[in-house]
Coordinates of C-alpha atoms in Angstrom, one line a residue:
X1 CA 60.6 -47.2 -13.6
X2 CA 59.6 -46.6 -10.2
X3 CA 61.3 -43.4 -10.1
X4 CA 59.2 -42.0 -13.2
X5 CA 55.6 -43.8 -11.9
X6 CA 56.1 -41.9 -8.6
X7 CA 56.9 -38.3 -10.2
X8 CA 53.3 -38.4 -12.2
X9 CA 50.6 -36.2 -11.1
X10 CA 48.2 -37.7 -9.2
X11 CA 44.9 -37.0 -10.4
X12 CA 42.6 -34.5 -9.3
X13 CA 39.9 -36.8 -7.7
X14 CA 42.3 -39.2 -6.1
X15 CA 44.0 -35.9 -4.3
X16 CA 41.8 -34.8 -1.7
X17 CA 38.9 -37.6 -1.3
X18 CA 37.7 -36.7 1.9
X19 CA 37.0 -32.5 0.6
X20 CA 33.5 -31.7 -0.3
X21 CA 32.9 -30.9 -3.5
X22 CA 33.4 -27.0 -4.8
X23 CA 29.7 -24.7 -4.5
X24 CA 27.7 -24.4 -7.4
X25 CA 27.7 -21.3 -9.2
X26 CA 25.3 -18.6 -8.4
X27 CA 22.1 -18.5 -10.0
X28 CA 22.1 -16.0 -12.7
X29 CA 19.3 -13.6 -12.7
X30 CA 16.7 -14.0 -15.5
X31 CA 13.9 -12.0 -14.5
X32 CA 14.1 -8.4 -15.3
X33 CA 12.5 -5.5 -13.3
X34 CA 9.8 -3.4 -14.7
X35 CA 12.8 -0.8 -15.7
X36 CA 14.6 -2.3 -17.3
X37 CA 12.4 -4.0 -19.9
X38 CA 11.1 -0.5 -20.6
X39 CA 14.7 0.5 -21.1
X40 CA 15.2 -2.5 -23.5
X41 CA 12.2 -2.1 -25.2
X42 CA 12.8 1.5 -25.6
X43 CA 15.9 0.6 -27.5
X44 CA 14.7 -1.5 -29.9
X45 CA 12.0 0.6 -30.7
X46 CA 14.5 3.4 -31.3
X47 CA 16.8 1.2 -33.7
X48 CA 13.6 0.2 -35.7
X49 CA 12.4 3.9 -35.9
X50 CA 15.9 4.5 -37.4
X51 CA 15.5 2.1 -39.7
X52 CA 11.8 3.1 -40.3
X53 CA 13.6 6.8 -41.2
X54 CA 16.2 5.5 -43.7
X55 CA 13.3 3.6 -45.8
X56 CA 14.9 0.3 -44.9
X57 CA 12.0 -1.2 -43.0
X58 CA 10.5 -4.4 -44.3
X59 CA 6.9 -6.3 -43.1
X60 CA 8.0 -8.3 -40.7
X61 CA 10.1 -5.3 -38.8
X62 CA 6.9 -3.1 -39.0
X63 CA 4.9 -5.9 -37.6
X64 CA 7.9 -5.7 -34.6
X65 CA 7.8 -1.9 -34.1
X66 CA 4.2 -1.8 -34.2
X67 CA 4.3 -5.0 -31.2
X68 CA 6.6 -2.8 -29.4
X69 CA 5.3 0.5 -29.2
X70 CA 1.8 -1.4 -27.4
X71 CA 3.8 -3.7 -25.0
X72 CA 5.7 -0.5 -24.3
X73 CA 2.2 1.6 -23.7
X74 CA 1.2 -1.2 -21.5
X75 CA 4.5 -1.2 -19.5
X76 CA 4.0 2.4 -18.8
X77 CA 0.5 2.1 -17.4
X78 CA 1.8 -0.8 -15.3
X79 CA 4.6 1.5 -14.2
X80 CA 2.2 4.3 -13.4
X81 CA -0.1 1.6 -11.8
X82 CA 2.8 0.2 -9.5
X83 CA 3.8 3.9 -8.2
X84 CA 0.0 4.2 -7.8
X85 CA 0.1 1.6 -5.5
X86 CA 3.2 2.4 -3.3
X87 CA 1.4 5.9 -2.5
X88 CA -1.3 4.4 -1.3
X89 CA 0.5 1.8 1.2
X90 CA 1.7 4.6 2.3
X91 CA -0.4 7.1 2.9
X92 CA -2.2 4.0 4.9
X93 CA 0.8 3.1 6.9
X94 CA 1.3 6.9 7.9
X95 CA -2.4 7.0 8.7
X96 CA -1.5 3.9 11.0
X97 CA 1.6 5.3 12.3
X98 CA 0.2 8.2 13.1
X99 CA -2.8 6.4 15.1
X100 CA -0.4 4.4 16.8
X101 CA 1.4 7.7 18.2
X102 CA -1.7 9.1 19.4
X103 CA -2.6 5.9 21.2
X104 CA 0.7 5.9 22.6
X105 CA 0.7 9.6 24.2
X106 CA -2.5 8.4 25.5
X107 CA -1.3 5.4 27.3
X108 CA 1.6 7.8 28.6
X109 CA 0.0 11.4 29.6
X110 CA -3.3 9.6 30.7
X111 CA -5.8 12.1 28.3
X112 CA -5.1 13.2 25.0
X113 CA -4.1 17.0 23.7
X114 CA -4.6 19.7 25.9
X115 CA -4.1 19.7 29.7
X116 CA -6.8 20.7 32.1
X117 CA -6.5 21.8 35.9
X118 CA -9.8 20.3 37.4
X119 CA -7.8 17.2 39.1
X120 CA -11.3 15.5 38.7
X121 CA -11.1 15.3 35.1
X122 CA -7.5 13.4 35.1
X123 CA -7.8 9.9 34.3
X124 CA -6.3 6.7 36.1
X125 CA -3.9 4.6 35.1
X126 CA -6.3 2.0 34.7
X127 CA -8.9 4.1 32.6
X128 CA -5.3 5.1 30.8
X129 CA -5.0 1.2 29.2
X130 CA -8.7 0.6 28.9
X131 CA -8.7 3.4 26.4
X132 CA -5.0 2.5 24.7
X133 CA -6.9 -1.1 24.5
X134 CA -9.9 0.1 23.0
X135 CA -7.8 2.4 20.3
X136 CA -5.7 -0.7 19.4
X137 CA -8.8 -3.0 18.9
X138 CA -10.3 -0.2 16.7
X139 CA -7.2 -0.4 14.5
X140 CA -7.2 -3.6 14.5
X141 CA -10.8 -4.2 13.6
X142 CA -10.4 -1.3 10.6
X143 CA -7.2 -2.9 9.1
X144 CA -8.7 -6.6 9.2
X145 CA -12.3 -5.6 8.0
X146 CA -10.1 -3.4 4.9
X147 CA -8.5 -6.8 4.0
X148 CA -11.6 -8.9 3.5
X149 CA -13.1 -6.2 1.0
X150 CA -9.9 -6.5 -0.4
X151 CA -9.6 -10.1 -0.8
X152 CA -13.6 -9.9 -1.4
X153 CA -12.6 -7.3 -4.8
X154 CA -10.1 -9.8 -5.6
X155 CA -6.5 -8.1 -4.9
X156 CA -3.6 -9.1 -2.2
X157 CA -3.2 -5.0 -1.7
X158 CA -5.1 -3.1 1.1
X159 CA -6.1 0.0 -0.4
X160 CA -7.2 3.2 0.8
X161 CA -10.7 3.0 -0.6
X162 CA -11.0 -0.4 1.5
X163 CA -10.7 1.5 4.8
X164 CA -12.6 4.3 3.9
X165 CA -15.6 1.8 2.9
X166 CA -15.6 0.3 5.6
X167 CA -15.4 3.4 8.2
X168 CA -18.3 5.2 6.2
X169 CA -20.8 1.8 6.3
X170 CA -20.1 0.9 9.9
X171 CA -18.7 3.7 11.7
X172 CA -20.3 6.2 10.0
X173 CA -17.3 8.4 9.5
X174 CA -15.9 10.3 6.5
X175 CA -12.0 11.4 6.4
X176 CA -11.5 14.6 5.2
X177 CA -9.4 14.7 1.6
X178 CA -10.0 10.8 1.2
X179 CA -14.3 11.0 0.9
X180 CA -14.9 9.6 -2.7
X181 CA -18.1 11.6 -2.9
X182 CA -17.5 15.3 -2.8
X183 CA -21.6 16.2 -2.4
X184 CA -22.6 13.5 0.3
X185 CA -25.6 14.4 1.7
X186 CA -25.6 14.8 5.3
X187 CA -28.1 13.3 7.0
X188 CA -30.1 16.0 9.6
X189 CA -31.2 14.3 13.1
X190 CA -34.2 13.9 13.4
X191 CA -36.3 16.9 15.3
X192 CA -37.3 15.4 18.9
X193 CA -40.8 16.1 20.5
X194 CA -39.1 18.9 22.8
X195 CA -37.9 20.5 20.1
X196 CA -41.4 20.9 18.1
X197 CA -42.5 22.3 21.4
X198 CA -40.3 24.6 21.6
X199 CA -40.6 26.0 18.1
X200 CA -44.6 25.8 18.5
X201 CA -44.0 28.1 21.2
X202 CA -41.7 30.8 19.1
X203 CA -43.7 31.0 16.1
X204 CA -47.0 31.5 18.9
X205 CA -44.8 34.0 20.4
X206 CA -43.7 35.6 17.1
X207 CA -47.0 36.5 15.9
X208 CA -47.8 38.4 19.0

């Protein structure tokens, strides 16, 4: 009796009681991306219009295709909204790379672009990283002043109208290819008291 008590297995939880119990599974993924619910709906819109084709197609399946085809248009703009979007951050973080690159060659060479041989024009090291400091505070103040209009408009996305804004109202600067309005005006200095002089005197000299 002994004999036959000892060969039974021994249950599972009385085996190993000192081993932690086994991982949970992997969440499964329930969210789909953007692509794929196009893809799905574009299935189920194709299956209906087959049916629709056959003469097959009863109320409630109309009701369907007719739900699909406008969640499908609104996908698509969402899509073209989305790729809208990652062009812009983009072009903004090449704009910001690019700055970046320039202040860099300036911190290194000590003058930007093209070299010149007067030894008096040559700038210190110290006059080097005042202007690398001034060109990263100038970044710094463009990107932070673009975020508040963004968060002031209501979006988590810095966009390239955001910058621009704010360059035109306080820096008075317009970036060629991004300018929203194609026929600005440009505003003419105004004419200084030397100047009128000067053009009394040609027009005296003129009608001689």
């Amino acid at each position: 009796m002994s004999r036959q008590q000892c060969s039974q297995p021994i249950p599972h939880c009385y085996r190993h009681p000192h081993r932690p119990p086994p991982p949970p599974p992997p969440p499964r993924r329930l969210q789909k991306t953007l692509q794929e619910t196009i893809h799905d709906i574009e299935a189920q819109i194709s299956r209906l219009e087959q049916i629709e084709k056959a003469g097959s197609l009863n109320v409630r399946q109309e009701q369907d295709l007719k739900k699909l085809r406008d969640l499908m248009s609104k996908a698509l703009t969402e899509q073209a909204r989305v790729k809208s979007e990652k062009l812009r951050q983009q072009e903004i973080q090449l704009a910001l790379a690019k700055s970046q690159s320039q202040s860099l060659a300036l911190g290194k060479s000590g003058r930007p672009g093209n070299t010149m041989s007067d030894s008096a024009s040559r700038h210190s090291s110290d006059n080097s990283q005042m202007l690398l400091q001034i060109a990263d505070d100038f970044i710094e103040n463009i990107v932070t002043a673009g975020c508040q209009l963004a968060k002031h408009r209501k979006s988590s996305t810095l966009e390239v109208r955001d910058v621009l804004l704010h360059l035109e109202r306080n820096w008075n600067m317009w970036i060629p290819g991004y300018t929203s309005e194609e026929n600005r005006q440009v505003k003419r200095p105004a004419a200084t008291e030397a100047h009128k002089q000067r053009m009394t005197l040609i027009r005296k000299t003129l009608k001689k």
